[in-house]
Short mmCIF file of C-alpha atoms in Angstrom, two decimals:
data_model
loop_
_atom_site.label_atom_id
_atom_site.label_comp_id
_atom_site.label_asym_id
_atom_site.label_seq_id
_atom_site.Cartn_x
_atom_site.Cartn_y
_atom_site.Cartn_z
CA MET I 1 107.01 109.65 84.02
CA LYS I 2 106.63 109.52 87.36
CA ALA I 3 104.12 111.16 89.48
CA ARG I 4 103.16 111.22 93.09
CA VAL I 5 99.26 111.51 94.59
CA VAL I 6 99.08 112.45 98.17
CA VAL I 7 95.24 111.88 99.23
CA THR I 8 94.61 113.35 102.59
CA LEU I 9 91.67 113.53 104.91
CA LYS I 10 89.63 117.40 104.64
CA SER I 11 89.94 119.41 107.73
CA GLY I 12 87.34 118.59 109.92
CA VAL I 13 86.68 114.95 108.71
CA LEU I 14 87.56 112.78 112.19
CA ASP I 15 90.65 110.71 111.47
CA PRO I 16 90.69 107.82 114.35
CA GLN I 17 93.59 106.12 112.77
CA GLY I 18 95.37 109.59 113.40
CA LYS I 19 94.14 109.75 117.10
CA ALA I 20 95.42 105.96 117.45
CA ILE I 21 98.85 106.64 116.01
CA GLU I 22 99.04 110.02 118.70
CA GLY I 23 97.96 107.92 121.53
CA ALA I 24 100.26 105.08 120.83
CA LEU I 25 103.47 107.46 119.97
CA LYS I 26 102.75 109.05 123.48
CA SER I 27 102.98 105.82 125.05
CA LEU I 28 105.95 104.73 123.23
CA GLY I 29 107.53 107.68 124.87
CA VAL I 30 107.89 110.16 121.63
CA ASP I 31 106.65 113.62 123.21
CA GLY I 32 105.89 116.91 121.39
CA VAL I 33 103.64 115.57 118.96
CA ALA I 34 100.63 117.87 118.83
CA SER I 35 98.44 115.95 116.57
CA VAL I 36 98.61 113.35 113.48
CA ARG I 37 96.45 112.82 110.69
CA GLN I 38 97.02 109.89 107.84
CA GLY I 39 96.39 109.78 104.51
CA LYS I 40 97.70 107.56 101.61
CA VAL I 41 100.24 108.17 98.99
CA PHE I 42 100.33 106.57 95.38
CA ASP I 43 103.50 106.59 93.30
CA VAL I 44 102.37 106.27 89.88
CA GLU I 45 104.64 105.52 86.81
CA LEU I 46 102.91 106.80 83.52
CA ALA I 47 103.61 105.24 79.89
CA GLY I 48 103.70 108.56 77.86
CA ALA I 49 106.04 111.67 78.18
CA ASP I 50 103.32 114.44 78.06
CA ALA I 51 103.11 116.24 81.20
CA SER I 52 99.54 117.98 80.95
CA ALA I 53 97.99 114.65 79.45
CA ALA I 54 99.84 112.72 82.41
CA LYS I 55 98.07 115.32 84.82
CA ALA I 56 94.54 114.84 83.16
CA GLN I 57 94.65 111.04 83.29
CA LEU I 58 95.74 111.27 87.06
CA GLN I 59 93.10 113.51 88.30
CA ALA I 60 90.34 111.10 86.54
CA ALA I 61 92.07 108.24 88.55
CA CYS I 62 91.86 110.24 91.30
CA GLU I 63 87.96 111.07 90.87
CA LYS I 64 87.40 107.66 89.91
CA LEU I 65 89.23 105.41 92.41
CA LEU I 66 92.14 107.30 94.11
CA ALA I 67 90.24 109.66 96.35
CA ASN I 68 86.85 110.14 97.91
CA THR I 69 86.09 113.60 96.82
CA VAL I 70 83.34 114.11 99.61
CA ILE I 71 85.48 113.47 102.50
CA GLU I 72 89.37 113.54 101.05
CA ASN I 73 91.59 116.26 98.71
CA TYR I 74 94.32 114.69 96.23
CA GLN I 75 97.42 116.61 95.14
CA ILE I 76 99.15 115.53 92.10
CA ASP I 77 102.80 115.77 92.02
CA LEU I 78 104.79 115.45 88.28
CA MET U 1 105.53 123.04 113.77
CA LYS U 2 103.98 121.07 110.84
CA ALA U 3 106.14 117.96 109.32
CA ARG U 4 104.89 115.59 106.45
CA VAL U 5 106.28 111.84 106.71
CA VAL U 6 105.81 109.45 104.19
CA VAL U 7 106.31 105.60 104.16
CA THR U 8 106.60 103.77 100.92
CA LEU U 9 107.48 100.25 100.78
CA LYS U 10 111.07 99.32 99.41
CA SER U 11 112.16 98.47 95.81
CA GLY U 12 111.48 94.60 95.36
CA VAL U 13 109.06 94.31 98.06
CA LEU U 14 105.68 93.13 96.38
CA ASP U 15 102.95 95.45 96.66
CA PRO U 16 99.35 93.47 95.77
CA GLN U 17 97.43 96.47 96.87
CA GLY U 18 99.21 98.75 94.31
CA LYS U 19 98.95 95.77 91.53
CA ALA U 20 94.69 95.72 92.20
CA ILE U 21 94.95 99.70 91.63
CA GLU U 22 96.85 99.12 88.41
CA GLY U 23 94.09 96.84 87.59
CA ALA U 24 91.51 98.77 88.64
CA LEU U 25 92.46 101.78 86.93
CA LYS U 26 92.70 99.60 83.14
CA SER U 27 89.21 98.41 83.92
CA LEU U 28 88.32 102.20 84.68
CA GLY U 29 89.37 103.34 81.38
CA VAL U 30 92.43 105.02 82.60
CA ASP U 31 95.09 104.37 80.48
CA GLY U 32 98.73 104.86 80.63
CA VAL U 33 99.31 103.86 83.81
CA ALA U 34 102.21 101.55 83.68
CA SER U 35 102.48 100.69 87.74
CA VAL U 36 101.20 101.93 91.08
CA ARG U 37 102.78 101.49 94.36
CA GLN U 38 100.99 102.58 97.61
CA GLY U 39 102.34 103.87 100.48
CA LYS U 40 101.14 105.78 103.67
CA VAL U 41 101.42 109.52 104.53
CA PHE U 42 101.42 110.97 107.98
CA ASP U 43 100.51 114.69 108.72
CA VAL U 44 102.09 115.32 112.00
CA GLU U 45 101.98 118.68 113.99
CA LEU U 46 104.54 119.14 116.52
CA ALA U 47 104.43 121.15 119.61
CA GLY U 48 108.23 122.83 119.54
CA ALA U 49 109.90 125.09 117.06
CA ASP U 50 113.16 123.53 117.06
CA ALA U 51 113.43 121.78 113.73
CA SER U 52 116.38 119.43 114.96
CA ALA U 53 114.66 118.47 117.52
CA ALA U 54 111.51 117.57 115.44
CA LYS U 55 113.27 115.92 113.13
CA ALA U 56 115.09 113.33 115.89
CA GLN U 57 111.69 112.92 116.99
CA LEU U 58 110.41 111.92 113.98
CA GLN U 59 112.76 109.54 113.33
CA ALA U 60 112.01 108.13 116.46
CA ALA U 61 108.39 107.56 115.91
CA CYS U 62 109.42 106.22 112.39
CA GLU U 63 111.38 103.69 113.93
CA LYS U 64 109.55 102.53 116.72
CA LEU U 65 105.71 102.99 114.84
CA LEU U 66 105.12 104.44 111.48
CA ALA U 67 107.20 102.68 109.24
CA ASN U 68 108.53 98.51 109.28
CA THR U 69 111.84 99.57 108.36
CA VAL U 70 112.54 95.72 107.54
CA ILE U 71 110.27 96.34 103.95
CA GLU U 72 109.87 99.89 103.89
CA ASN U 73 111.49 103.45 103.66
CA TYR U 74 110.68 106.68 105.12
CA GLN U 75 110.88 110.07 104.30
CA ILE U 76 110.50 113.43 106.52
CA ASP U 77 109.70 116.44 105.15
CA LEU U 78 109.96 119.27 107.63
#
């Protein structure tokens, strides 16, 4: 079973990496970009076929390792 | 207009970061994870409201900066 986990910064948390990308796009001539925020994506392959068990495992993975829940949100797509 | 760009490694390209996450999850007791591949996500806010112009701009941004098209694929969700 395949799943995708997307980890993004919570709103209000500064994102200097996103700001740098924004500036770089402007200097490369890509106009019309108002703001950029960068996050992480994890494509996870799970052994079992049970969706609810998979979701619980992914939630544990996010809480323990993939996301820093103080400053980041995570979203699990099965 | 908001858009999300997801940049992932092409299949066949080694992902040591993903392998490290896989190992860390195992040692943290999260079972059933067969493989992990890490990518990047960009949440972009665009100034205009024209979807096709926005898509063209994002495509330019990906080709020029956001993705290394030799080893990475990108996907634009408007």
